[in-house]
N, CA, C and O atoms as a Tinker XYZ file with bonds, in Angstrom:
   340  protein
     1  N      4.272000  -52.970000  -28.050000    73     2
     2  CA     4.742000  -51.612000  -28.239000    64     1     3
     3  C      5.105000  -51.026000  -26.873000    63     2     4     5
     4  O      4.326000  -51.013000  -25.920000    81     3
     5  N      6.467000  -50.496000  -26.854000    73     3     6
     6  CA     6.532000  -49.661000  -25.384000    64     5     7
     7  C      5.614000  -48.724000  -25.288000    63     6     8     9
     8  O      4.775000  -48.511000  -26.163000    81     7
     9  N      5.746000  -47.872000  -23.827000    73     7    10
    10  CA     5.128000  -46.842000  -23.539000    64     9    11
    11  C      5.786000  -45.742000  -23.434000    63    10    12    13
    12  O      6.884000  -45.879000  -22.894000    81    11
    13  N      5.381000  -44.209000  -23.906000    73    11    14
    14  CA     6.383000  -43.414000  -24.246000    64    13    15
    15  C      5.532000  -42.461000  -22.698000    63    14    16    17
    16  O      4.438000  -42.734000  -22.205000    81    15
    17  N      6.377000  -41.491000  -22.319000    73    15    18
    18  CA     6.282000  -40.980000  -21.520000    64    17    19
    19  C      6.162000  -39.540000  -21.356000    63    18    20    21
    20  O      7.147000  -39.324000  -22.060000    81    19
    21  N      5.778000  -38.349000  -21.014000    73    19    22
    22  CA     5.734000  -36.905000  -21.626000    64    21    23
    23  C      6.870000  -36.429000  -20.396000    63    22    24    25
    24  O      7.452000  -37.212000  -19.645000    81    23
    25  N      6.997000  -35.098000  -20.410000    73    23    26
    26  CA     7.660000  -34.224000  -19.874000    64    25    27
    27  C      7.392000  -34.287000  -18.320000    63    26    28    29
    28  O      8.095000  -34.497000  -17.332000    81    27
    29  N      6.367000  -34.075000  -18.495000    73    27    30
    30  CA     5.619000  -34.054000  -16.869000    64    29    31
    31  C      5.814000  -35.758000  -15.712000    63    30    32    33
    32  O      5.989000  -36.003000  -14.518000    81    31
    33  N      5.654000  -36.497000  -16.923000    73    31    34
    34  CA     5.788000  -37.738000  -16.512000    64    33    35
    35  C      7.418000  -38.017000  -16.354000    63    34    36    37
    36  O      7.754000  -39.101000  -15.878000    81    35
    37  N      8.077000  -37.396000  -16.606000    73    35    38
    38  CA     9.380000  -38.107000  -16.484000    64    37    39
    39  C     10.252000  -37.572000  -14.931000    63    38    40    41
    40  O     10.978000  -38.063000  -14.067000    81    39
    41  N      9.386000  -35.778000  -15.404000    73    39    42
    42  CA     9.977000  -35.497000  -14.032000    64    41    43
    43  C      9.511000  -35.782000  -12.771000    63    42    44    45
    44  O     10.233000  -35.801000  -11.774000    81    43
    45  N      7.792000  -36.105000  -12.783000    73    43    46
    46  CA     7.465000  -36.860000  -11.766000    64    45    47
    47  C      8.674000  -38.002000  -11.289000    63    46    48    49
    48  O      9.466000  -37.973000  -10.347000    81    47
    49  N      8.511000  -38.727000  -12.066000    73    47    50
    50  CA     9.731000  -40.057000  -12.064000    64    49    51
    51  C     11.275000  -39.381000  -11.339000    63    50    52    53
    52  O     11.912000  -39.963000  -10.461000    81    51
    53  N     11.580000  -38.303000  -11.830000    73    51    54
    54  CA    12.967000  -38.541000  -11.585000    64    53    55
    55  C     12.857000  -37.217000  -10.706000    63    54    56    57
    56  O     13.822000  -36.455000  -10.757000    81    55
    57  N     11.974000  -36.936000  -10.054000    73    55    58
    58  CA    11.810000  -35.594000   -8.841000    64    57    59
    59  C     12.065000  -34.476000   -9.297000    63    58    60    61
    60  O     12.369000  -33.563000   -8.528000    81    59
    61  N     12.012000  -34.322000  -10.427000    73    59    62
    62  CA    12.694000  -32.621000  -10.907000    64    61    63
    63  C     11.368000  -31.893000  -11.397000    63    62    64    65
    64  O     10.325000  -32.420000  -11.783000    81    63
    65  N     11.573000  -31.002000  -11.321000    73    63    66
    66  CA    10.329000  -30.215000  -12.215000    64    65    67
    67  C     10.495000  -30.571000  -14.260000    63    66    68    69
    68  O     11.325000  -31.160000  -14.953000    81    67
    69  N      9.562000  -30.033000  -14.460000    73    67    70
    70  CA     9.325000  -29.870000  -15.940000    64    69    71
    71  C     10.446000  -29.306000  -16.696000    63    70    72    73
    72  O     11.050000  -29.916000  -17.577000    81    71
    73  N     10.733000  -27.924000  -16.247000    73    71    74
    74  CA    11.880000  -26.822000  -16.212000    64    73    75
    75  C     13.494000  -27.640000  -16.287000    63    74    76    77
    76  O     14.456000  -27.299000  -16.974000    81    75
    77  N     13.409000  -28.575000  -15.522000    73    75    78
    78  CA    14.813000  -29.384000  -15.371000    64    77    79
    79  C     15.258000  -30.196000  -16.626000    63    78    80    81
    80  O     16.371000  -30.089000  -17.142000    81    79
    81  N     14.206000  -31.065000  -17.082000    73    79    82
    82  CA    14.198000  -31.940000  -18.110000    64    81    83
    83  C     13.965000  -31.287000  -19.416000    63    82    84    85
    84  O     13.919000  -32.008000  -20.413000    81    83
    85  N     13.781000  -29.747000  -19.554000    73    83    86
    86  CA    13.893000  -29.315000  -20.841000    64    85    87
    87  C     15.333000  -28.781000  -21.035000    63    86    88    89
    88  O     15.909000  -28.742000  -22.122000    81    87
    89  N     15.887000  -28.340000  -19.748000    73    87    90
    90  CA    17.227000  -27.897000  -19.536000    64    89    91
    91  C     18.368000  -29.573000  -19.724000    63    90    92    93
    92  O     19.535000  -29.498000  -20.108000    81    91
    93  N     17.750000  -30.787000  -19.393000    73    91    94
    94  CA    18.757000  -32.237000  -19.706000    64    93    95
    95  C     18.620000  -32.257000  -21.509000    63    94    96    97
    96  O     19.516000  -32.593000  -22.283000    81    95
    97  N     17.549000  -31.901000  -21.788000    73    95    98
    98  CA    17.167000  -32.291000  -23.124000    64    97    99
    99  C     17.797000  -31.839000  -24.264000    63    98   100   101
   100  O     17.872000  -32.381000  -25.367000    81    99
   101  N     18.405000  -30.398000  -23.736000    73    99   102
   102  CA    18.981000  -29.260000  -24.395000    64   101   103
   103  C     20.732000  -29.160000  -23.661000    63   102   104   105
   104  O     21.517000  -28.303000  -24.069000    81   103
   105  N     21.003000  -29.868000  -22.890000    73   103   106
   106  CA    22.234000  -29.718000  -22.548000    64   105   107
   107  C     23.618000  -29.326000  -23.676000    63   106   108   109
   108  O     23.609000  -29.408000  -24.904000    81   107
   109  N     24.413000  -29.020000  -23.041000    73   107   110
   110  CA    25.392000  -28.416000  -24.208000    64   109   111
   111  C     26.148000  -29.923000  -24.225000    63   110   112   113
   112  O     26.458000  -30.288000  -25.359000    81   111
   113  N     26.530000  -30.964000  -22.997000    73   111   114
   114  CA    27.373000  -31.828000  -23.503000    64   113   115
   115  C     26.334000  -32.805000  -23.704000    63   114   116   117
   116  O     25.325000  -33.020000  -23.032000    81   115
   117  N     26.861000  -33.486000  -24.991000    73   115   118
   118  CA    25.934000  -34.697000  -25.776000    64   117   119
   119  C     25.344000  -35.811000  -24.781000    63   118   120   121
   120  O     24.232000  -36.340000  -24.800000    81   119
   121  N     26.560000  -36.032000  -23.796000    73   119   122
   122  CA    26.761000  -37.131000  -22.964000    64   121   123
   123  C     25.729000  -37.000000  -22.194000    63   122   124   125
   124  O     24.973000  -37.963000  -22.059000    81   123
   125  N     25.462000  -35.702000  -21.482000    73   123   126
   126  CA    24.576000  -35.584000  -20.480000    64   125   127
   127  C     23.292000  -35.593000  -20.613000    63   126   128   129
   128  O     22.583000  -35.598000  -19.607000    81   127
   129  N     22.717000  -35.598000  -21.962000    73   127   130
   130  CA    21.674000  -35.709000  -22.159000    64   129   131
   131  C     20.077000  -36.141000  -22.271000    63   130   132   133
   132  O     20.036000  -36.707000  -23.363000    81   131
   133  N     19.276000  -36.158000  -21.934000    73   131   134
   134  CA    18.499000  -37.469000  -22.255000    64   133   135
   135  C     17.722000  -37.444000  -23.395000    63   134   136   137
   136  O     17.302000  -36.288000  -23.459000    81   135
   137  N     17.316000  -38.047000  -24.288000    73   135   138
   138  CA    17.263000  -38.159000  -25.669000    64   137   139
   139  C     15.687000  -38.397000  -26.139000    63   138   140   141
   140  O     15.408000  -39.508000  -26.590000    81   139
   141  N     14.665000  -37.399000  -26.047000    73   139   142
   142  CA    13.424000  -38.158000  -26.620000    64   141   143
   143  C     13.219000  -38.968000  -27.854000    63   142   144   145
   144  O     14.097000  -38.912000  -28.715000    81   143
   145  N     12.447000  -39.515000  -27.997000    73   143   146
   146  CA    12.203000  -40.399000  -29.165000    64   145   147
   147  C     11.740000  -39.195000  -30.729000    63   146   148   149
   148  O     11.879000  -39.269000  -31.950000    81   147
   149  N     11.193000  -38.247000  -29.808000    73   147   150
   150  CA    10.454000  -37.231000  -31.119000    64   149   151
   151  C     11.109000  -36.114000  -30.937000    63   150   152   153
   152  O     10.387000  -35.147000  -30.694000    81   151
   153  N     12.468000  -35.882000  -30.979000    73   151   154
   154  CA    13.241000  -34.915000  -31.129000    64   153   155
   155  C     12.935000  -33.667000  -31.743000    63   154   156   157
   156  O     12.701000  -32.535000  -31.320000    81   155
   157  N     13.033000  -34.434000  -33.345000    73   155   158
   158  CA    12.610000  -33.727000  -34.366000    64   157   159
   159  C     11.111000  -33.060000  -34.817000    63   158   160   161
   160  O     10.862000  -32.103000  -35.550000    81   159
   161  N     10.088000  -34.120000  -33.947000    73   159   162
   162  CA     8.656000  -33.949000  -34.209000    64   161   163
   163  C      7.565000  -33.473000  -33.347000    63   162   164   165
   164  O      6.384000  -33.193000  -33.552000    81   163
   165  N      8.656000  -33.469000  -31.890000    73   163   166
   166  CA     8.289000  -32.800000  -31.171000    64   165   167
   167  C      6.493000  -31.879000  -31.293000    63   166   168   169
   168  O      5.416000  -32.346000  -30.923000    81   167
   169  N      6.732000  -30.634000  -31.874000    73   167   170
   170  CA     5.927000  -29.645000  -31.781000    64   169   171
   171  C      4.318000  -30.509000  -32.076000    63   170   172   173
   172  O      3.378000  -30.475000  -31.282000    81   171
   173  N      4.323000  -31.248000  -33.401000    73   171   174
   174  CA     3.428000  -31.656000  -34.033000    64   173   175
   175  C      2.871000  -32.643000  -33.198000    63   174   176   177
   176  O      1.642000  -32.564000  -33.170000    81   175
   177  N      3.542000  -33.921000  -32.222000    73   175   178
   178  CA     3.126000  -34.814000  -31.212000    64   177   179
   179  C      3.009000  -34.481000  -29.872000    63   178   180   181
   180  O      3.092000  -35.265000  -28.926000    81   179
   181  N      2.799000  -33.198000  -29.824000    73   179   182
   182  CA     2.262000  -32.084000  -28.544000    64   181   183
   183  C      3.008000  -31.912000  -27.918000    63   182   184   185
   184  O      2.514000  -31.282000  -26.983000    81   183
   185  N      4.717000  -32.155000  -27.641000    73   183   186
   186  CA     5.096000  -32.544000  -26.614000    64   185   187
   187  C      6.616000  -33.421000  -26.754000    63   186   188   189
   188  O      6.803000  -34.192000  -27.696000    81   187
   189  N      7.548000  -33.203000  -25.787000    73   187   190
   190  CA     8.836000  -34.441000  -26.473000    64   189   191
   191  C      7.819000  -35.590000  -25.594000    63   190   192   193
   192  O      6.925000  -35.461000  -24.758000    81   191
   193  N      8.514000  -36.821000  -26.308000    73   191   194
   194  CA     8.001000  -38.024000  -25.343000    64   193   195
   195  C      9.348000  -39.086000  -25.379000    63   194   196   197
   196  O     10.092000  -39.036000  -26.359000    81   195
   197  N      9.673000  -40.210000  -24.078000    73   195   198
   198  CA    10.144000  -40.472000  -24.030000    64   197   199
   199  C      9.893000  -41.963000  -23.742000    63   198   200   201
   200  O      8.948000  -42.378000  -23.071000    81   199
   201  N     10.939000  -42.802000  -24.381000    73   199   202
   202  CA    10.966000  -44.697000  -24.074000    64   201   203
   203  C     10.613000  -44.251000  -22.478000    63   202   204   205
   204  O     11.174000  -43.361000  -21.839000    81   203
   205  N      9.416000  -45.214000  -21.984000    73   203   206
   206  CA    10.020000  -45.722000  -20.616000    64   205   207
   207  C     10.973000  -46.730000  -19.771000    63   206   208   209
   208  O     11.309000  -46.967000  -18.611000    81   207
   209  N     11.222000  -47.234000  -21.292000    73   207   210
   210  CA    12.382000  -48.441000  -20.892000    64   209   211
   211  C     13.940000  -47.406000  -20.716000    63   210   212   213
   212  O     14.874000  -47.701000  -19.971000    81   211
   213  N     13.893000  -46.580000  -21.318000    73   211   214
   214  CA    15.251000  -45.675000  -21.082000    64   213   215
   215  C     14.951000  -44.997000  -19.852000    63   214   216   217
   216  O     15.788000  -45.111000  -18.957000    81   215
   217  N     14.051000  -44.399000  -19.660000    73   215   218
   218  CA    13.963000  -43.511000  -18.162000    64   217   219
   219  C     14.304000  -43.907000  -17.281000    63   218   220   221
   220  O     14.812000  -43.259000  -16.366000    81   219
   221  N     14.080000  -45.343000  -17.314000    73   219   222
   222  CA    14.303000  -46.610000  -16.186000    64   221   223
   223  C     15.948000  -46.697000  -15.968000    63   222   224   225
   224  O     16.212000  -47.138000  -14.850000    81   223
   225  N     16.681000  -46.500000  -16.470000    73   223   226
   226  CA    17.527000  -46.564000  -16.983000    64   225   227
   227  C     18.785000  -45.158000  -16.620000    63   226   228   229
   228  O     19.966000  -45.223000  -16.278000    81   227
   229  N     17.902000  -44.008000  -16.876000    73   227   230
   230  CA    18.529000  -42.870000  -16.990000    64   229   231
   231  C     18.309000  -42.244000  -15.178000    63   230   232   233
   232  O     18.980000  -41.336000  -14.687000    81   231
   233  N     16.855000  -43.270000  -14.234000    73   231   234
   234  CA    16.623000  -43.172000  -13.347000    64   233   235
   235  C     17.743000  -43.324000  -12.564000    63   234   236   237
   236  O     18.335000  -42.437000  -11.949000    81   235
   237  N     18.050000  -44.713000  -12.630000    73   235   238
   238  CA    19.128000  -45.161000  -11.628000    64   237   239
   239  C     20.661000  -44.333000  -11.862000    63   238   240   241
   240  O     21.464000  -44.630000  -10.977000    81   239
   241  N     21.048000  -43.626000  -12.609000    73   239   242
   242  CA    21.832000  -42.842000  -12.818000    64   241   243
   243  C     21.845000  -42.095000  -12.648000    63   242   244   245
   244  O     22.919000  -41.558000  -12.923000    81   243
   245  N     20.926000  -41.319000  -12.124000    73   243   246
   246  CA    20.835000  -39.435000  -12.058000    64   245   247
   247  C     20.111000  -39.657000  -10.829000    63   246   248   249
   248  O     20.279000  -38.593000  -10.233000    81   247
   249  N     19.222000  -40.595000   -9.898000    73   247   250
   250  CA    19.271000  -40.692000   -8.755000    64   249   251
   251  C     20.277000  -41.480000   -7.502000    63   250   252   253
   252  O     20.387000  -42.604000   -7.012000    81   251
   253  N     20.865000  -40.208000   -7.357000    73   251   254
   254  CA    21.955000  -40.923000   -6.316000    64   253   255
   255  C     21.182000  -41.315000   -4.881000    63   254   256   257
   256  O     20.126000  -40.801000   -4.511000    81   255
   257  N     22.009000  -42.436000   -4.085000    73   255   258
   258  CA    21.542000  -42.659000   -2.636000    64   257   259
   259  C     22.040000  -41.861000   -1.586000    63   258   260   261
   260  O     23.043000  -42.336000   -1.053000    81   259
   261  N     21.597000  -40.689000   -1.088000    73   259   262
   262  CA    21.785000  -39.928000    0.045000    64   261   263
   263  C     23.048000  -40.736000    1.236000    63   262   264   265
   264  O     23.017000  -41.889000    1.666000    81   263
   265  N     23.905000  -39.824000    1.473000    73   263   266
   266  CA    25.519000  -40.221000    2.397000    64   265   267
   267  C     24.586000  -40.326000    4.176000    63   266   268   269
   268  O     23.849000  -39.599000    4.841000    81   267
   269  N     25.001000  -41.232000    4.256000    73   267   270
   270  CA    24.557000  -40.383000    5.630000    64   269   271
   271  C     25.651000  -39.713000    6.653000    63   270   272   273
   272  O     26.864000  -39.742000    6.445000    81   271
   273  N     24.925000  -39.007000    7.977000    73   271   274
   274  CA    26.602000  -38.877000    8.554000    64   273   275
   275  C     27.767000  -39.461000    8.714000    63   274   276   277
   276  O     28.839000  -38.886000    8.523000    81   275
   277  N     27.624000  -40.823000    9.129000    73   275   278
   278  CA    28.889000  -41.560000    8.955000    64   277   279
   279  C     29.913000  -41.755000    8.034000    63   278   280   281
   280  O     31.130000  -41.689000    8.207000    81   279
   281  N     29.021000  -42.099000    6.653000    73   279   282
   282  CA    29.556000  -41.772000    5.317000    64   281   283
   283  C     30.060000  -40.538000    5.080000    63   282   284   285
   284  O     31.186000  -40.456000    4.589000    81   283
   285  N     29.462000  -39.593000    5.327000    73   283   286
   286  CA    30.267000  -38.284000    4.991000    64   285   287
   287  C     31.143000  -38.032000    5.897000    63   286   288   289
   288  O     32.103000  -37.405000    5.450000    81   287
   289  N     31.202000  -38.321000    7.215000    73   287   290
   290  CA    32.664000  -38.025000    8.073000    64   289   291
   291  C     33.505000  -39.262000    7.512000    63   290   292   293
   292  O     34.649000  -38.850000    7.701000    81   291
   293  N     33.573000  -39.926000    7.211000    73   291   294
   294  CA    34.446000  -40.547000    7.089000    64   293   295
   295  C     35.378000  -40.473000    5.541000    63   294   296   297
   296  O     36.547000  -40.810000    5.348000    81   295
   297  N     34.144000  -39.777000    4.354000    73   295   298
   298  CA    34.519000  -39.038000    3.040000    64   297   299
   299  C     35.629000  -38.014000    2.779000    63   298   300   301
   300  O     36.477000  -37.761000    1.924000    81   299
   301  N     34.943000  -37.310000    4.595000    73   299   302
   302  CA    35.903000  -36.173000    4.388000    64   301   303
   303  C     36.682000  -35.796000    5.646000    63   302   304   305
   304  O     36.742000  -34.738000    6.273000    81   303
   305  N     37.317000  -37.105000    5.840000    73   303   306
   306  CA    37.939000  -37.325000    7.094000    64   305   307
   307  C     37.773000  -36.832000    8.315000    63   306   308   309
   308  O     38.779000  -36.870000    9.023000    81   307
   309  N     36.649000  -36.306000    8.854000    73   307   310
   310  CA    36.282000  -36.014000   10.184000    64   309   311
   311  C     35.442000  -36.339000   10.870000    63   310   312   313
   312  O     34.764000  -37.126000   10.210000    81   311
   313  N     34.747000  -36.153000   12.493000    73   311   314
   314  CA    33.947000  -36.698000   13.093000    64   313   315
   315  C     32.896000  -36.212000   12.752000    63   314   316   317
   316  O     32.635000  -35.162000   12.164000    81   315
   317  N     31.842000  -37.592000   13.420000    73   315   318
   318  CA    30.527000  -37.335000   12.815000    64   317   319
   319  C     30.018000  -36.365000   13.388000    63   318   320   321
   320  O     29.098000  -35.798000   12.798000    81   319
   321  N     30.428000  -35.882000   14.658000    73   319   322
   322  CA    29.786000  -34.342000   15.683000    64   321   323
   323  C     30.381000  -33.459000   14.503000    63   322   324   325
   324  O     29.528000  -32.642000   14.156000    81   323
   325  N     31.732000  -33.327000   13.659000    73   323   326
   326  CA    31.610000  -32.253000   13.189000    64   325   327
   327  C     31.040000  -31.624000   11.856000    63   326   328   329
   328  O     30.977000  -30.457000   11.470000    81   327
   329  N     30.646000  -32.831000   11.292000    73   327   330
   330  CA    29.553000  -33.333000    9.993000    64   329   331
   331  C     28.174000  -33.022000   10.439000    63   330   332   333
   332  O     27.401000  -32.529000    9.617000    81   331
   333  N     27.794000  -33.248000   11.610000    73   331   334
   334  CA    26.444000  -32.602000   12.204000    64   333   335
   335  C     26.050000  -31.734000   12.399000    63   334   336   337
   336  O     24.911000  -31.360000   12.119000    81   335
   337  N     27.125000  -30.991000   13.095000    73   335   338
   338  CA    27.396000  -30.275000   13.931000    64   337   339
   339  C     27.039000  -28.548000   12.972000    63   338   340
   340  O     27.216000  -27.475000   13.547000    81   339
């Protein structure tokens, strides 16, 4: 059986507060969403809960790898003194 994951636990995982992941959960576009398993049942199972095999998943997607200066002067065509700077 997987392991399902709560609210608190996910945003630990993905650095956001609690507040963030009720705002993904509820998003207006479908796409953006992330999808608990107890949607519907929520209230009664204390809590949404979520696959941890999807979080894993929804992790590497919604955590991007930080530009560094070089990368960003060169993104946005200028020197790295003025990207620092």
């Amino acid at each position: 059986m997987s392991k399902y994951l709560n609210v608190q636990e996910v945003a630990n995982m993905l650095g956001v507060t609690p507040a963030t992941i009720y705002k993904i959960i509820n998003h207006p576009e479908v796409s953006k969403r992330i999808e608990p398993v107890n949607r519907l049942t929520y209230r009664g199972d204390g809590g949404y809960r979520f696959s941890a095999d999807s979080m894993e998943l929804v992790k590497e997607q919604v955590i991007k790898k930080d530009l560094t200066i070089a990368d960003t002067a060169k993104l946005l065509n200028r020197s790295k003194s003025f990207v620092h700077g």
